[in-house]
Coordinates of C-alpha atoms in Angstrom, one line a residue:
Chain A
X13 CA -9.7 11.2 -15.8
X14 CA -13.8 11.3 -16.0
X15 CA -15.7 11.4 -13.1
X16 CA -16.8 8.3 -12.2
X17 CA -20.2 6.9 -10.8
X18 CA -19.2 6.1 -7.1
X19 CA -22.2 3.7 -6.0
X20 CA -21.0 0.5 -7.9
X21 CA -17.4 1.6 -6.3
X22 CA -18.7 2.0 -3.2
X23 CA -21.0 -1.5 -3.2
X24 CA -17.8 -3.1 -4.1
X25 CA -15.3 -1.8 -0.8
X26 CA -15.7 -3.6 2.5
X27 CA -15.1 -0.4 4.8
X28 CA -13.5 -1.3 8.2
X29 CA -15.9 -1.2 11.3
X30 CA -14.3 2.5 11.8
X31 CA -16.3 2.9 8.2
X32 CA -12.5 3.1 6.9
X33 CA -11.0 1.7 3.7
X34 CA -6.8 1.6 3.6
X35 CA -5.6 3.6 0.3
X36 CA -1.6 3.5 -1.4
X37 CA -0.8 6.1 -3.5
X38 CA 1.3 5.2 -5.7
X39 CA 2.7 7.6 -8.7
X40 CA 1.1 6.5 -12.3
X41 CA 4.8 6.6 -14.5
X42 CA 7.4 5.8 -12.1
X43 CA 5.5 3.4 -10.0
X44 CA 6.9 4.7 -7.2
X45 CA 4.5 3.9 -4.3
X46 CA 4.6 7.3 -2.1
X47 CA 1.8 7.0 1.0
X48 CA -0.9 5.2 2.6
X49 CA -3.9 6.8 4.1
X50 CA -7.6 6.3 5.3
X51 CA -10.7 6.6 2.8
X52 CA -14.2 6.9 4.3
X53 CA -17.0 6.7 1.8
X54 CA -17.6 10.4 1.2
X55 CA -14.3 10.5 0.4
X56 CA -14.1 8.2 -1.7
X57 CA -17.1 9.6 -3.5
X58 CA -15.2 12.9 -3.9
X59 CA -12.4 11.8 -5.5
X60 CA -14.2 9.5 -8.0
X61 CA -16.0 13.0 -9.0
X62 CA -13.9 15.6 -8.6
X63 CA -10.3 13.3 -9.8
X64 CA -8.6 15.0 -7.1
X65 CA -7.5 12.7 -4.2
X66 CA -9.1 13.3 -0.9
X67 CA -8.7 11.4 2.2
X68 CA -10.4 10.8 5.9
X69 CA -7.8 12.1 8.7
X70 CA -8.4 9.8 11.2
X71 CA -6.2 12.7 13.1
X72 CA -8.8 15.4 12.7
X73 CA -11.8 14.0 11.9
X74 CA -13.1 15.3 8.5
X75 CA -12.0 15.0 5.1
X76 CA -8.3 15.2 4.1
X77 CA -8.4 16.7 0.5
X78 CA -4.3 16.2 0.0
X79 CA -2.3 19.3 -1.1
X80 CA -5.1 21.9 0.4
X81 CA -2.6 23.3 3.0
X82 CA 0.3 22.2 1.0
X83 CA -0.4 22.6 -2.7
X84 CA 0.7 19.1 -3.1
X85 CA -2.2 17.6 -4.7
X86 CA -2.8 14.7 -6.2
X87 CA -4.8 13.9 -9.4
X88 CA -6.3 10.4 -9.8
X89 CA -5.1 8.5 -13.3
X90 CA -6.7 5.0 -11.7
X91 CA -8.9 4.1 -9.1
X92 CA -8.4 0.2 -8.6
X93 CA -10.1 -2.4 -5.6
X94 CA -8.2 -5.2 -4.9
X95 CA -9.6 -9.2 -4.5
X96 CA -11.4 -9.0 -1.2
X97 CA -12.5 -4.9 -1.2
X98 CA -10.5 -4.2 1.2
X99 CA -7.2 -2.4 0.0
X100 CA -7.4 0.4 -2.7
X101 CA -4.7 1.4 -4.9
X102 CA -4.7 4.9 -5.9
X103 CA -2.5 5.5 -9.2
X104 CA -2.2 9.3 -9.0
X105 CA -0.4 12.0 -10.5
X106 CA 1.8 13.6 -7.5
X107 CA 2.1 17.7 -7.6
X108 CA 5.7 17.9 -6.0
X109 CA 6.0 15.9 -2.6
X110 CA 3.8 13.7 -0.6
X111 CA 5.2 13.5 2.5
X112 CA 4.8 16.5 5.1
X113 CA 8.5 16.1 5.6
X114 CA 9.2 17.2 2.6
X115 CA 10.5 14.2 0.7
X116 CA 8.9 12.7 -2.7
X117 CA 7.7 9.5 -0.5
X118 CA 6.6 8.4 2.9
X119 CA 8.9 5.2 2.6
X120 CA 12.3 6.8 3.0
X121 CA 13.4 4.6 5.7
X122 CA 15.2 1.1 4.8
X123 CA 15.8 -1.9 7.0
X124 CA 19.3 -2.4 6.1
X125 CA 21.9 -4.8 7.7
X126 CA 23.8 -2.1 8.5
X127 CA 20.7 -0.4 10.2
X128 CA 18.1 2.0 9.4
X129 CA 18.6 4.0 6.4
X130 CA 17.1 7.4 4.5
X131 CA 16.8 6.5 1.1
X132 CA 15.3 9.5 -0.2
X133 CA 16.1 13.0 0.8
X134 CA 13.7 16.3 1.5
X135 CA 13.1 18.2 -1.3
X136 CA 11.5 21.3 0.4
X137 CA 11.5 22.6 3.6
X138 CA 7.8 21.6 5.7
X139 CA 8.3 25.4 6.8
X140 CA 8.1 26.5 3.0
X141 CA 5.5 23.2 2.3
X142 CA 3.2 25.0 5.5
X143 CA 3.8 28.3 5.1
X144 CA 4.7 28.1 9.3
Chain B
X10 CA 19.3 -10.0 1.2
X11 CA 21.3 -10.6 4.2
X12 CA 19.7 -10.7 7.4
X13 CA 18.6 -8.4 9.3
X14 CA 18.4 -7.4 12.9
X15 CA 14.9 -6.7 14.4
X16 CA 15.1 -4.5 17.1
X17 CA 15.9 -1.2 15.7
X18 CA 13.2 -2.0 12.8
X19 CA 10.3 -3.0 15.8
X20 CA 11.2 0.1 17.8
X21 CA 10.4 2.2 14.6
X22 CA 6.8 0.3 13.8
X23 CA 4.1 1.9 15.6
X24 CA 2.0 -1.5 15.7
X25 CA -1.9 -0.5 15.9
X26 CA -4.4 -2.0 18.9
X27 CA -4.5 -5.1 17.5
X28 CA -0.8 -5.4 17.4
X29 CA -0.6 -5.3 13.6
X30 CA 0.7 -2.6 10.9
X31 CA -0.5 -3.1 7.3
X32 CA 2.3 -3.9 4.9
X33 CA 2.5 -3.4 0.8
X34 CA 4.1 -5.9 -1.2
X35 CA 5.6 -4.4 -4.4
X36 CA 7.4 -6.2 -7.2
X37 CA 10.7 -4.9 -6.3
X38 CA 11.6 -4.5 -9.9
X39 CA 8.9 -3.5 -12.4
X40 CA 7.0 -1.8 -9.5
X41 CA 3.9 -3.2 -9.7
X42 CA 1.9 -3.0 -6.5
X43 CA 0.9 -6.8 -5.8
X44 CA -1.4 -6.7 -2.6
X45 CA -1.5 -5.1 0.9
X46 CA -1.7 -7.2 3.8
X47 CA -0.9 -7.5 7.6
X48 CA 2.1 -8.3 9.9
X49 CA 2.9 -9.0 13.6
X50 CA 6.2 -8.4 15.2
X51 CA 7.0 -11.7 14.8
X52 CA 6.1 -12.0 11.3
X53 CA 8.0 -8.6 10.8
X54 CA 11.1 -10.3 13.2
X55 CA 10.9 -13.7 11.0
X56 CA 10.8 -12.4 7.8
X57 CA 13.9 -9.8 8.7
X58 CA 15.5 -13.0 9.7
X59 CA 14.6 -15.2 6.7
X60 CA 14.5 -12.9 3.6
X61 CA 11.1 -14.9 2.9
X62 CA 7.6 -12.5 3.7
X63 CA 5.5 -14.3 6.4
X64 CA 2.6 -11.9 7.5
X65 CA 0.0 -12.1 9.7
X66 CA -3.1 -13.2 8.9
X67 CA -6.2 -11.8 10.7
X68 CA -8.6 -14.3 9.4
X69 CA -6.7 -17.5 10.8
X70 CA -5.5 -15.4 13.7
X71 CA -1.3 -16.9 13.1
X72 CA 1.7 -16.0 10.8
X73 CA 1.2 -16.6 7.0
X74 CA 4.0 -17.9 5.1
X75 CA 3.6 -16.1 1.8
X76 CA 3.7 -19.4 -0.6
X77 CA 3.8 -21.9 2.3
X78 CA 0.8 -23.7 0.6
X79 CA 0.8 -22.1 -3.2
X80 CA 4.6 -22.1 -3.6
X81 CA 4.0 -18.3 -4.8
X82 CA 6.9 -17.0 -1.9
X83 CA 7.8 -13.2 -2.1
X84 CA 11.8 -12.6 -1.9
X85 CA 12.5 -9.8 0.1
X86 CA 14.3 -7.1 -1.2
X87 CA 13.7 -4.1 0.6
X88 CA 12.3 -3.1 3.4
X89 CA 10.9 0.2 4.2
X90 CA 9.1 1.8 7.1
X91 CA 7.0 5.5 6.6
X92 CA 7.6 8.8 8.1
X93 CA 5.3 8.1 11.1
X94 CA 6.1 4.3 11.2
X95 CA 2.2 2.6 10.8
X96 CA 3.2 1.5 7.0
X97 CA 5.4 -1.1 5.9
X98 CA 6.4 -1.3 2.0
X99 CA 8.2 -4.7 1.3
X100 CA 10.0 -4.4 -1.8
X101 CA 9.7 -8.0 -3.1
X102 CA 10.5 -10.4 -5.5
X103 CA 7.5 -12.5 -6.1
X104 CA 7.7 -16.2 -7.6
X105 CA 4.5 -16.4 -10.1
X106 CA 0.9 -15.1 -8.6
X107 CA 0.3 -13.1 -5.5
X108 CA -3.6 -13.3 -5.9
X109 CA -5.1 -16.2 -4.3
X110 CA -7.5 -16.0 -7.6
X111 CA -3.9 -16.7 -9.1
X112 CA -3.3 -12.9 -10.8
X113 CA -0.4 -11.6 -10.7
X114 CA -2.0 -8.8 -8.4
X115 CA -4.6 -8.5 -6.4
X116 CA -5.5 -4.7 -7.5
X117 CA -7.2 -6.1 -10.8
X118 CA -10.4 -4.1 -10.5
X119 CA -10.4 -0.7 -11.6
X120 CA -13.4 1.9 -11.5
X121 CA -13.7 3.5 -14.9
X122 CA -16.1 6.1 -16.1
X123 CA -17.0 2.8 -18.1
X124 CA -18.0 0.6 -14.7
X125 CA -15.8 -1.7 -12.6
X126 CA -13.7 -2.7 -15.1
X127 CA -11.2 -6.0 -15.3
X128 CA -7.6 -5.0 -15.8
X129 CA -5.4 -8.8 -15.2
X130 CA -6.4 -12.0 -16.3
X131 CA -6.0 -15.1 -14.1
X132 CA -2.4 -16.8 -14.7
X133 CA -2.8 -20.4 -13.0
X134 CA -6.1 -21.6 -12.0
X135 CA -6.8 -21.5 -7.8
X136 CA -7.4 -25.0 -8.5
X137 CA -3.7 -25.5 -9.6
X138 CA -2.1 -23.3 -7.1
X139 CA -3.8 -25.1 -4.2
X140 CA -4.3 -28.3 -5.0
X141 CA -7.6 -28.9 -4.6

């Protein structure tokens, strides 16, 4: 998609005390929810400018350009803000798999009456993803 | 769905320092992402036991049985935990509208090249929802 000026968007977002906002990534055509991560103002602005999704890594304390290491990038299709401005929904086109375990989605453990159940299989080995 | 024993589920979830975990609600059949809210251990256990979604309201500081005031309940269809246990995905059947503004989804503001754009219309007036 075309670059989007981030000023009005950033003004609409209510970042938390750490300067972060949760962002849900959803595959734009199938509707599959892939993952949830966090963004800061800089990662929002970069995502809107480049059309490639960039998060903020709380563990590394820096920008996390999704797919930078694994090649599994997310191309932005639409950027939605919720009613109170404190959650983002990213509609994306996900290359390959979203999860670091090599599964398409991070949400692969279901709580069922019969117990915790794995509902998505590994498609790519993590060793292959991260070229260990 | 049948009641689910919550002990193994609660052991799998990594609640944050406030004892909360973010929960995404998605309409189970259409894939529409409806809202994101927070759950504590008690609201997770109640949701699994009753099959009706219960959140934790950070503003009120107590359990928030979705639809208790508005009638717009969420029936649980599936309960998914992400790879690192710090986000929940609830597949639900939403009665009426999820958003307090009377829209089906809370994610109705899109950041587009032409500016912030409303992409979902009000279906029920908030006055009607909350019988003001």
